[in-house]
């Protein structure tokens, strides 16, 4: 009999363990109860845009099945649930007329979560812009910033008495560059200059929304969620170092620097001018006072981490472990990223607002989903986060992406990130082994 005890990684009392979703990825009911069309409805209905022709029309049918989904959250013992609000459900035309049925839907959800002791973390914008605003020019148009502030005001006036954790935007880099430069996401533009302009408008809209949220939601915590990575040169060559610096500037610093009072990084402005992202070196859309708006003090930084960005090809030809998204499994990158954020930017508090892995393991003959790779992925990343906390990183919570298998944007339903399996034909849900394991982590507040 062995007497060696396994190592236990204990998290601080009150650590917030949660799971996350987003409106378009789970709700379905795309045209019900007065909801307006979003750019993702339009994009997914356009042939050729989404893998397998999938759409979010039904998704996980969460709009109708949310009581069952909250019961599943209870079963897992979640302390918090991060979800997003569909802007066109609230303001079908983007501004003006409010759709009461939309507000009521989220209001009921929030009430139920609070009743069962799950803290709601609400993201205001997780990519489903009202199509009506896109028709007027979308995020490249400054008027969308004003509309976003109006939307924020409506939502936070209605839910701000009960919701006390607000995230203004999810992953502005993805919105700006995947949506407007690469064109793989709605609205599907391929215009680098527009992408940079969008990044600025998203940041300004964040800064303008912060005081509005504070006004409407007394004592609330407000923050923004960025997709951040750990950029690393694959070899000790100037080329790989240069590429790693560029990736870090493009994905991380372009957003972190202005948010933390440093304006846009000079090296990236120069690079963007060279690459034609800032034609003629002119950023006439940056108005006087914008940087003061963007640096509105926040209470936390939301971090979405999935993988590192390795610049160049590893010399020794080692094969890297990857999830089904093709993303490398690299928990050390989370450790390094968290330390770096603390060292370079010192956010008051950090929440990991997303981390998780896509593996398509489904039910075995006995109905059980043995997704051991997801469990291993999460375990390693939880341990990396724990290690960073020992260095003083103010990490206060961790949201697994995702509660449910769901609509993975351009990749459709083929990619499954859930702790809970969803059968898209029957809408049956099955808690996966990783979910049962997560339940234990939460209950013990420790990882073994
Ligand atoms: O599904 C997405 C989510 O909407 C935003 N962050 C990354 C996830 C996985 O790709």
Tab-separated table of C-alpha atoms and ligand atoms in Angstrom:
chain	number	residue	atom	x	y	z
A	1	UNK	CA	0.000	0.000	0.000
A	2	UNK	CA	1.386	3.400	-0.899
A	3	UNK	CA	1.420	6.229	1.595
A	4	UNK	CA	2.497	9.056	-0.722
A	5	UNK	CA	-0.274	11.616	-0.796
A	6	UNK	CA	-1.100	13.281	-4.101
A	7	UNK	CA	-0.447	17.006	-4.381
A	8	UNK	CA	-3.412	19.222	-3.682
A	9	UNK	CA	-3.780	22.716	-5.156
A	10	UNK	CA	-6.114	24.638	-2.881
A	11	UNK	CA	-7.783	27.799	-4.109
A	12	UNK	CA	-8.594	30.747	-1.835
A	13	UNK	CA	-11.895	30.895	0.008
A	14	UNK	CA	-14.532	32.515	-2.195
A	15	UNK	CA	-12.758	31.726	-5.475
A	16	UNK	CA	-15.398	31.981	-8.193
A	17	UNK	CA	-15.719	28.831	-10.277
A	18	UNK	CA	-18.024	29.253	-13.254
A	19	UNK	CA	-18.835	28.406	-16.836
A	20	UNK	CA	-19.487	30.685	-19.780
A	21	UNK	CA	-21.688	30.890	-22.873
A	22	UNK	CA	-22.779	33.540	-25.390
A	23	UNK	CA	-26.218	34.431	-26.680
A	24	UNK	CA	-25.879	33.580	-30.379
A	25	UNK	CA	-24.045	30.346	-29.614
A	26	UNK	CA	-26.773	28.833	-27.428
A	27	UNK	CA	-30.096	30.654	-27.540
A	28	UNK	CA	-31.659	29.847	-30.917
A	29	UNK	CA	-35.101	31.518	-31.253
A	30	UNK	CA	-33.432	33.836	-33.715
A	31	UNK	CA	-36.631	35.521	-34.811
A	32	UNK	CA	-38.961	34.977	-31.858
A	33	UNK	CA	-40.753	37.335	-29.490
A	34	UNK	CA	-39.795	40.494	-31.336
A	35	UNK	CA	-36.061	39.865	-31.672
A	36	UNK	CA	-34.410	41.758	-34.537
A	37	UNK	CA	-31.931	40.253	-36.982
A	38	UNK	CA	-28.264	40.260	-35.972
A	39	UNK	CA	-25.193	40.280	-38.177
A	40	UNK	CA	-24.652	36.652	-37.186
A	41	UNK	CA	-28.149	35.708	-38.359
A	42	UNK	CA	-27.386	37.377	-41.685
A	43	UNK	CA	-23.889	35.856	-41.927
A	44	UNK	CA	-24.902	32.301	-41.044
A	45	UNK	CA	-27.825	32.493	-43.487
A	46	UNK	CA	-25.388	33.380	-46.261
A	47	UNK	CA	-24.379	30.182	-48.105
A	48	UNK	CA	-20.732	29.225	-47.788
A	49	UNK	CA	-19.927	31.181	-44.650
A	50	UNK	CA	-20.297	28.484	-41.985
A	51	UNK	CA	-18.964	24.946	-41.928
A	52	UNK	CA	-21.668	22.488	-42.996
A	53	UNK	CA	-24.143	25.347	-43.561
A	54	UNK	CA	-24.864	25.429	-39.811
A	55	UNK	CA	-26.722	28.373	-38.294
A	56	UNK	CA	-27.618	29.571	-34.807
A	57	UNK	CA	-31.344	29.455	-35.615
A	58	UNK	CA	-31.961	26.769	-32.994
A	59	UNK	CA	-28.524	26.166	-31.443
A	60	UNK	CA	-29.057	24.681	-27.941
A	61	UNK	CA	-32.584	26.066	-27.831
A	62	UNK	CA	-31.558	27.699	-24.571
A	63	UNK	CA	-34.156	30.435	-25.087
A	64	UNK	CA	-36.801	27.798	-24.324
A	65	UNK	CA	-34.803	25.377	-22.207
A	66	UNK	CA	-33.059	27.804	-19.835
A	67	UNK	CA	-34.730	26.384	-16.691
A	68	UNK	CA	-33.266	22.963	-17.505
A	69	UNK	CA	-29.888	24.593	-18.171
A	70	UNK	CA	-29.923	26.422	-14.840
A	71	UNK	CA	-30.755	23.104	-13.165
A	72	UNK	CA	-27.662	21.612	-14.841
A	73	UNK	CA	-25.559	24.506	-13.521
A	74	UNK	CA	-26.885	23.689	-10.055
A	75	UNK	CA	-26.004	20.043	-10.547
A	76	UNK	CA	-22.417	21.095	-11.349
A	77	UNK	CA	-22.365	23.365	-8.304
A	78	UNK	CA	-21.336	26.437	-10.325
A	79	UNK	CA	-20.728	29.551	-8.249
A	80	UNK	CA	-21.188	31.845	-11.245
A	81	UNK	CA	-22.501	31.806	-14.801
A	82	UNK	CA	-21.214	34.105	-17.524
A	83	UNK	CA	-23.625	34.713	-20.395
A	84	UNK	CA	-24.177	37.450	-22.940
A	85	UNK	CA	-27.162	39.502	-23.931
A	86	UNK	CA	-28.402	39.603	-27.489
A	87	UNK	CA	-28.557	43.303	-28.381
A	88	UNK	CA	-31.220	42.810	-31.104
A	89	UNK	CA	-33.431	40.955	-28.613
A	90	UNK	CA	-33.482	44.155	-26.539
A	91	UNK	CA	-33.368	46.784	-29.295
A	92	UNK	CA	-34.470	45.106	-32.545
A	93	UNK	CA	-33.439	48.130	-34.616
A	94	UNK	CA	-30.265	48.683	-32.607
A	95	UNK	CA	-31.565	51.797	-30.885
A	96	UNK	CA	-34.927	53.376	-30.044
A	97	UNK	CA	-37.824	50.981	-29.513
A	98	UNK	CA	-37.225	48.548	-26.632
A	99	UNK	CA	-38.496	44.968	-26.925
A	100	UNK	CA	-39.894	44.213	-23.472
A	101	UNK	CA	-40.045	40.459	-24.171
A	102	UNK	CA	-36.275	40.445	-24.623
A	103	UNK	CA	-35.664	42.214	-21.332
A	104	UNK	CA	-38.101	39.867	-19.596
A	105	UNK	CA	-36.233	36.806	-20.854
A	106	UNK	CA	-32.951	37.913	-19.284
A	107	UNK	CA	-34.690	39.219	-16.203
A	108	UNK	CA	-36.242	35.792	-15.527
A	109	UNK	CA	-32.900	34.098	-16.101
A	110	UNK	CA	-31.142	36.441	-13.669
A	111	UNK	CA	-33.848	35.967	-11.040
A	112	UNK	CA	-33.600	32.193	-11.246
A	113	UNK	CA	-29.788	32.256	-11.057
A	114	UNK	CA	-29.922	34.419	-7.953
A	115	UNK	CA	-32.620	32.228	-6.412
A	116	UNK	CA	-30.339	29.186	-6.693
A	117	UNK	CA	-27.212	31.020	-5.555
A	118	UNK	CA	-25.387	31.362	-8.891
A	119	UNK	CA	-23.845	34.798	-9.523
A	120	UNK	CA	-24.593	36.183	-12.994
A	121	UNK	CA	-21.678	37.703	-14.945
A	122	UNK	CA	-23.181	39.504	-17.931
A	123	UNK	CA	-21.371	40.304	-21.164
A	124	UNK	CA	-23.054	43.126	-23.043
A	125	UNK	CA	-21.509	42.464	-26.425
A	126	UNK	CA	-20.508	39.014	-27.592
A	127	UNK	CA	-20.673	39.769	-31.320
A	128	UNK	CA	-24.360	39.817	-32.288
A	129	UNK	CA	-24.685	43.390	-33.533
A	130	UNK	CA	-28.176	44.331	-34.738
A	131	UNK	CA	-28.197	44.073	-38.542
A	132	UNK	CA	-30.006	47.426	-38.665
A	133	UNK	CA	-26.856	49.089	-37.296
A	134	UNK	CA	-24.691	47.172	-39.766
A	135	UNK	CA	-26.867	48.563	-42.530
A	136	UNK	CA	-25.849	52.035	-41.314
A	137	UNK	CA	-22.159	51.132	-41.403
A	138	UNK	CA	-21.661	48.926	-38.315
A	139	UNK	CA	-18.669	49.305	-35.987
A	140	UNK	CA	-16.606	51.280	-38.518
A	141	UNK	CA	-19.249	53.984	-38.041
A	142	UNK	CA	-18.906	56.123	-34.891
A	143	UNK	CA	-22.710	56.269	-34.548
A	144	UNK	CA	-22.615	52.596	-33.486
A	145	UNK	CA	-20.664	53.683	-30.411
A	146	UNK	CA	-23.535	55.952	-29.361
A	147	UNK	CA	-26.043	53.161	-30.046
A	148	UNK	CA	-24.012	50.761	-27.890
A	149	UNK	CA	-24.084	53.220	-24.994
A	150	UNK	CA	-27.866	53.547	-25.377
A	151	UNK	CA	-28.200	49.745	-25.370
A	152	UNK	CA	-25.955	49.502	-22.302
A	153	UNK	CA	-28.090	52.070	-20.528
A	154	UNK	CA	-31.320	50.164	-21.280
A	155	UNK	CA	-29.932	46.810	-20.116
A	156	UNK	CA	-28.181	48.047	-16.991
A	157	UNK	CA	-31.161	50.161	-15.913
A	158	UNK	CA	-33.265	47.027	-16.115
A	159	UNK	CA	-30.917	44.424	-14.632
A	160	UNK	CA	-28.450	46.601	-12.712
A	161	UNK	CA	-30.246	46.151	-9.400
A	162	UNK	CA	-29.545	42.398	-9.531
A	163	UNK	CA	-26.545	41.913	-11.819
A	164	UNK	CA	-23.342	43.167	-10.195
A	165	UNK	CA	-20.712	41.894	-12.622
A	166	UNK	CA	-20.612	43.450	-16.083
A	167	UNK	CA	-18.339	42.807	-19.033
A	168	UNK	CA	-18.589	45.470	-21.722
A	169	UNK	CA	-17.089	43.535	-24.628
A	170	UNK	CA	-15.917	40.052	-25.423
A	171	UNK	CA	-12.697	39.826	-27.431
A	172	UNK	CA	-12.610	43.106	-29.367
A	173	UNK	CA	-9.602	41.804	-31.331
A	174	UNK	CA	-11.763	39.042	-32.802
A	175	UNK	CA	-14.571	41.444	-33.653
A	176	UNK	CA	-12.200	43.883	-35.328
A	177	UNK	CA	-9.791	41.601	-37.135
A	178	UNK	CA	-11.582	38.293	-37.733
A	179	UNK	CA	-14.786	40.140	-38.590
A	180	UNK	CA	-13.383	43.023	-40.642
A	181	UNK	CA	-9.924	42.029	-41.856
A	182	UNK	CA	-9.956	38.266	-42.354
A	183	UNK	CA	-13.688	38.112	-42.975
A	184	UNK	CA	-14.208	34.700	-41.348
A	185	UNK	CA	-16.727	36.143	-38.901
A	186	UNK	CA	-19.668	38.479	-39.392
A	187	UNK	CA	-19.858	40.898	-41.059
A	188	UNK	CA	-17.280	39.177	-43.285
A	189	UNK	CA	-15.324	42.241	-44.397
A	190	UNK	CA	-11.772	42.072	-45.695
A	191	UNK	CA	-10.611	45.585	-45.036
A	192	UNK	CA	-7.591	46.114	-42.748
A	193	UNK	CA	-8.158	49.836	-42.366
A	194	UNK	CA	-11.756	49.246	-41.290
A	195	UNK	CA	-10.552	46.641	-38.784
A	196	UNK	CA	-8.263	49.116	-37.016
A	197	UNK	CA	-11.022	51.717	-37.007
A	198	UNK	CA	-13.376	49.136	-35.477
A	199	UNK	CA	-10.846	48.344	-32.762
A	200	UNK	CA	-10.833	52.009	-31.801
A	201	UNK	CA	-14.608	52.313	-31.780
A	202	UNK	CA	-14.961	49.206	-29.640
A	203	UNK	CA	-12.506	50.599	-27.106
A	204	UNK	CA	-14.236	53.997	-27.023
A	205	UNK	CA	-17.621	52.327	-26.603
A	206	UNK	CA	-16.213	50.323	-23.688
A	207	UNK	CA	-14.923	53.487	-22.023
A	208	UNK	CA	-18.195	55.329	-22.542
A	209	UNK	CA	-20.215	52.425	-21.179
A	210	UNK	CA	-18.279	52.104	-17.910
A	211	UNK	CA	-19.734	55.208	-16.179
A	212	UNK	CA	-23.216	54.386	-17.479
A	213	UNK	CA	-23.036	50.928	-15.917
A	214	UNK	CA	-21.757	52.356	-12.643
A	215	UNK	CA	-24.610	54.866	-12.609
A	216	UNK	CA	-27.255	52.166	-13.161
A	217	UNK	CA	-25.803	49.330	-11.123
A	218	UNK	CA	-24.682	50.539	-7.727
A	219	UNK	CA	-21.585	48.803	-6.419
A	220	UNK	CA	-21.132	46.702	-9.561
A	221	UNK	CA	-17.805	45.397	-10.819
A	222	UNK	CA	-17.145	46.409	-14.418
A	223	UNK	CA	-14.501	45.124	-16.801
A	224	UNK	CA	-13.695	44.081	-20.348
A	225	UNK	CA	-12.709	40.652	-21.666
A	226	UNK	CA	-9.778	40.316	-24.057
A	227	UNK	CA	-8.545	37.246	-25.917
A	228	UNK	CA	-4.905	37.185	-24.913
A	229	UNK	CA	-2.079	34.904	-25.807
A	230	UNK	CA	1.483	34.152	-24.860
A	231	UNK	CA	3.593	34.920	-27.922
A	232	UNK	CA	6.891	33.103	-28.041
A	233	UNK	CA	9.667	32.857	-30.639
A	234	UNK	CA	10.114	29.237	-31.726
A	235	UNK	CA	13.857	29.691	-32.206
A	236	UNK	CA	16.503	32.200	-31.168
A	237	UNK	CA	16.478	34.036	-34.461
A	238	UNK	CA	15.791	37.738	-35.079
A	239	UNK	CA	13.002	36.719	-37.428
A	240	UNK	CA	11.120	34.670	-34.823
A	241	UNK	CA	11.669	37.342	-32.175
A	242	UNK	CA	10.333	39.989	-34.515
A	243	UNK	CA	7.267	37.881	-35.335
A	244	UNK	CA	6.592	37.117	-31.671
A	245	UNK	CA	6.810	40.808	-30.816
A	246	UNK	CA	4.430	41.600	-33.653
A	247	UNK	CA	1.879	38.999	-32.565
A	248	UNK	CA	2.084	40.247	-28.985
A	249	UNK	CA	1.582	43.815	-30.213
A	250	UNK	CA	-1.256	42.914	-32.529
A	251	UNK	CA	-3.273	40.701	-30.216
A	252	UNK	CA	-2.287	41.792	-26.697
A	253	UNK	CA	-0.793	45.274	-26.540
A	254	UNK	CA	-3.035	46.927	-29.138
A	255	UNK	CA	-5.866	46.609	-26.614
A	256	UNK	CA	-4.079	46.442	-23.260
A	257	UNK	CA	-1.966	49.566	-23.774
A	258	UNK	CA	-4.803	52.030	-24.428
A	259	UNK	CA	-6.973	50.437	-21.724
A	260	UNK	CA	-4.171	50.911	-19.188
A	261	UNK	CA	-3.424	54.505	-20.126
A	262	UNK	CA	-0.604	54.100	-22.642
A	263	UNK	CA	-2.367	54.896	-25.911
A	264	UNK	CA	-1.622	52.693	-28.936
A	265	UNK	CA	1.843	51.098	-28.914
A	266	UNK	CA	4.147	53.180	-31.125
A	267	UNK	CA	5.841	50.138	-32.701
A	268	UNK	CA	2.460	48.783	-33.794
A	269	UNK	CA	1.233	52.102	-35.153
A	270	UNK	CA	4.405	52.198	-37.264
A	271	UNK	CA	3.882	48.581	-38.381
A	272	UNK	CA	0.217	49.176	-39.203
A	273	UNK	CA	1.155	52.226	-41.276
A	274	UNK	CA	3.734	50.122	-43.144
A	275	UNK	CA	1.216	47.351	-43.761
A	276	UNK	CA	-1.471	49.759	-44.948
A	277	UNK	CA	-3.743	49.108	-41.939
A	278	UNK	CA	-3.544	52.850	-41.221
A	279	UNK	CA	-3.630	54.400	-44.698
A	280	UNK	CA	-1.529	57.580	-45.014
A	281	UNK	CA	-0.776	57.331	-41.302
A	282	UNK	CA	-4.088	59.011	-40.582
A	283	UNK	CA	-6.284	57.995	-37.656
A	284	UNK	CA	-8.810	60.797	-38.032
A	285	UNK	CA	-11.346	58.632	-36.198
A	286	UNK	CA	-9.374	59.105	-32.980
A	287	UNK	CA	-11.121	62.155	-31.558
A	288	UNK	CA	-9.784	64.487	-28.873
A	289	UNK	CA	-10.461	62.983	-25.460
A	290	UNK	CA	-10.847	59.402	-26.739
A	291	UNK	CA	-7.883	58.068	-24.789
A	292	UNK	CA	-9.231	59.534	-21.555
A	293	UNK	CA	-12.526	57.778	-22.268
A	294	UNK	CA	-10.837	54.446	-23.023
A	295	UNK	CA	-8.874	54.470	-19.761
A	296	UNK	CA	-11.991	54.704	-17.600
A	297	UNK	CA	-10.978	52.830	-14.446
A	298	UNK	CA	-12.299	49.257	-14.327
A	299	UNK	CA	-12.550	46.714	-11.549
A	300	UNK	CA	-11.181	43.692	-13.358
A	301	UNK	CA	-9.659	42.429	-16.547
A	302	UNK	CA	-11.342	39.415	-18.150
A	303	UNK	CA	-8.836	37.054	-19.754
A	304	UNK	CA	-9.713	34.476	-22.383
A	305	UNK	CA	-6.791	32.112	-22.856
A	306	UNK	CA	-6.740	28.998	-25.014
A	307	UNK	CA	-3.256	28.573	-26.463
A	308	UNK	CA	0.122	30.186	-27.032
A	309	UNK	CA	1.210	31.785	-30.296
A	310	UNK	CA	4.441	30.160	-31.363
A	311	UNK	CA	6.297	32.337	-33.872
A	312	UNK	CA	8.181	30.212	-36.394
A	313	UNK	CA	8.772	26.485	-36.606
A	314	UNK	CA	10.329	24.630	-33.671
A	315	UNK	CA	13.846	23.530	-34.686
A	316	UNK	CA	13.736	20.026	-33.247
A	317	UNK	CA	10.571	19.189	-35.159
A	318	UNK	CA	8.728	18.261	-31.944
A	319	UNK	CA	5.032	17.583	-32.451
A	320	UNK	CA	2.783	19.696	-30.345
A	321	UNK	CA	-0.316	18.378	-28.643
A	322	UNK	CA	-3.397	20.034	-30.111
A	323	UNK	CA	-7.135	20.174	-29.498
A	324	UNK	CA	-9.582	19.609	-32.346
A	325	UNK	CA	-9.518	23.357	-33.103
A	326	UNK	CA	-5.869	22.769	-33.996
A	327	UNK	CA	-4.842	24.885	-31.007
A	328	UNK	CA	-1.778	23.776	-29.073
A	329	UNK	CA	-2.315	22.625	-25.482
A	330	UNK	CA	0.077	24.906	-23.595
A	331	UNK	CA	-0.845	25.557	-19.956
A	332	UNK	CA	2.547	27.149	-19.273
A	333	UNK	CA	1.371	29.971	-21.550
A	334	UNK	CA	-1.454	30.775	-19.145
A	335	UNK	CA	1.031	30.945	-16.283
A	336	UNK	CA	3.353	33.230	-18.247
A	337	UNK	CA	0.485	35.400	-19.490
A	338	UNK	CA	-0.984	35.933	-16.017
A	339	UNK	CA	2.412	36.840	-14.576
A	340	UNK	CA	3.061	39.232	-17.410
A	341	UNK	CA	-0.308	40.971	-17.043
A	342	UNK	CA	0.319	41.433	-13.344
A	343	UNK	CA	3.867	42.658	-13.893
A	344	UNK	CA	3.229	44.978	-16.866
A	345	UNK	CA	-0.317	46.254	-16.338
A	346	UNK	CA	-1.345	45.497	-12.736
A	347	UNK	CA	-5.112	45.110	-13.236
A	348	UNK	CA	-6.906	45.368	-9.880
A	349	UNK	CA	-8.343	41.911	-10.345
A	350	UNK	CA	-8.347	39.247	-13.039
A	351	UNK	CA	-11.007	36.747	-13.971
A	352	UNK	CA	-10.279	34.037	-16.482
A	353	UNK	CA	-13.506	34.563	-18.354
A	354	UNK	CA	-12.848	31.709	-20.800
A	355	UNK	CA	-10.615	28.686	-20.996
A	356	UNK	CA	-11.453	25.295	-22.390
A	357	UNK	CA	-10.900	22.790	-25.165
A	358	UNK	CA	-12.691	21.383	-28.191
A	359	UNK	CA	-12.866	17.590	-28.302
A	360	UNK	CA	-15.754	15.848	-29.974
A	361	UNK	CA	-16.005	12.807	-27.662
A	362	UNK	CA	-19.633	11.731	-27.515
A	363	UNK	CA	-21.644	9.267	-25.452
A	364	UNK	CA	-20.428	5.677	-25.268
A	365	UNK	CA	-22.893	2.789	-25.480
A	366	UNK	CA	-23.619	3.245	-21.769
A	367	UNK	CA	-24.514	6.890	-22.340
A	368	UNK	CA	-21.441	8.226	-20.552
A	369	UNK	CA	-19.151	10.820	-22.185
A	370	UNK	CA	-15.553	9.957	-21.313
A	371	UNK	CA	-13.841	13.187	-22.375
A	372	UNK	CA	-10.573	12.538	-20.581
A	373	UNK	CA	-8.573	14.929	-22.782
A	374	UNK	CA	-10.779	17.893	-21.768
A	375	UNK	CA	-10.435	16.959	-18.127
A	376	UNK	CA	-6.624	16.797	-18.490
A	377	UNK	CA	-6.585	20.135	-20.331
A	378	UNK	CA	-8.611	21.851	-17.622
A	379	UNK	CA	-6.642	20.304	-14.802
A	380	UNK	CA	-3.323	21.501	-16.228
A	381	UNK	CA	-4.667	25.000	-16.805
A	382	UNK	CA	-6.184	25.221	-13.315
A	383	UNK	CA	-2.788	24.236	-11.906
A	384	UNK	CA	-1.042	26.876	-14.037
A	385	UNK	CA	-3.470	29.506	-12.732
A	386	UNK	CA	-2.884	28.339	-9.174
A	387	UNK	CA	0.862	28.652	-9.675
A	388	UNK	CA	0.461	32.210	-10.960
A	389	UNK	CA	-1.612	33.087	-7.902
A	390	UNK	CA	1.296	32.042	-5.688
A	391	UNK	CA	3.237	34.902	-7.336
A	392	UNK	CA	0.606	37.418	-6.314
A	393	UNK	CA	-1.509	37.463	-9.476
A	394	UNK	CA	-4.936	38.709	-8.280
A	395	UNK	CA	-6.977	35.984	-9.938
A	396	UNK	CA	-10.460	35.885	-8.418
A	397	UNK	CA	-12.353	33.456	-10.637
A	398	UNK	CA	-12.261	31.011	-13.528
A	399	UNK	CA	-14.962	30.393	-16.132
A	400	UNK	CA	-14.727	27.263	-18.235
A	401	UNK	CA	-15.679	27.655	-21.867
A	402	UNK	CA	-18.218	26.321	-22.224
A	403	UNK	CA	-21.190	25.182	-20.182
A	404	UNK	CA	-22.716	23.435	-23.208
A	405	UNK	CA	-21.533	22.261	-26.594
A	406	UNK	CA	-22.678	25.053	-28.881
A	407	UNK	CA	-22.434	26.917	-32.179
A	408	UNK	CA	-18.722	27.496	-32.677
A	409	UNK	CA	-19.064	30.428	-35.099
A	410	UNK	CA	-17.580	29.722	-38.561
A	411	UNK	CA	-16.775	26.161	-37.425
A	412	UNK	CA	-20.441	25.399	-36.710
A	413	UNK	CA	-21.478	22.509	-34.447
A	414	UNK	CA	-18.555	20.251	-35.331
A	415	UNK	CA	-16.420	21.746	-32.575
A	416	UNK	CA	-17.572	20.874	-29.066
A	417	UNK	CA	-16.265	22.822	-26.073
A	418	UNK	CA	-18.968	21.871	-23.542
A	419	UNK	CA	-18.791	20.403	-20.071
A	420	UNK	CA	-22.213	19.166	-21.135
A	421	UNK	CA	-22.878	17.182	-24.306
A	422	UNK	CA	-25.742	18.405	-26.477
A	423	UNK	CA	-27.549	16.167	-28.938
A	424	UNK	CA	-28.627	18.704	-31.548
A	425	UNK	CA	-31.388	16.433	-32.895
A	426	UNK	CA	-33.153	15.834	-29.611
A	427	UNK	CA	-31.679	18.642	-27.467
A	428	UNK	CA	-30.834	16.032	-24.853
A	429	UNK	CA	-28.051	17.140	-22.499
A	430	UNK	CA	-25.537	14.814	-20.822
A	431	UNK	CA	-22.986	15.992	-18.278
A	432	UNK	CA	-19.594	14.804	-19.537
A	433	UNK	CA	-16.955	13.215	-17.291
A	434	UNK	CA	-15.104	16.570	-17.320
A	435	UNK	CA	-18.264	18.168	-15.938
A	436	UNK	CA	-18.533	15.646	-13.098
A	437	UNK	CA	-14.844	16.153	-12.365
A	438	UNK	CA	-15.319	19.960	-12.396
A	439	UNK	CA	-18.156	19.538	-9.927
A	440	UNK	CA	-15.690	17.928	-7.499
A	441	UNK	CA	-13.104	20.663	-8.057
A	442	UNK	CA	-15.715	23.271	-7.204
A	443	UNK	CA	-17.061	21.405	-4.183
A	444	UNK	CA	-13.585	20.924	-2.694
A	445	UNK	CA	-12.211	24.228	-4.013
A	446	UNK	CA	-9.080	22.371	-4.957
A	447	UNK	CA	-7.440	20.517	-7.800
A	448	UNK	CA	-5.680	17.226	-7.312
B	1	LIG	O1	-16.582	30.070	-28.795
B	1	LIG	C1	-15.628	31.068	-28.636
B	1	LIG	C2	-16.185	32.211	-27.820
B	1	LIG	O2	-17.347	32.741	-28.372
B	1	LIG	C3	-15.165	33.323	-27.732
B	1	LIG	N1	-13.898	32.831	-27.304
B	1	LIG	C4	-13.362	31.658	-27.928
B	1	LIG	C5	-14.403	30.543	-27.955
B	1	LIG	C6	-13.825	29.294	-28.632
B	1	LIG	O3	-13.433	29.599	-29.927
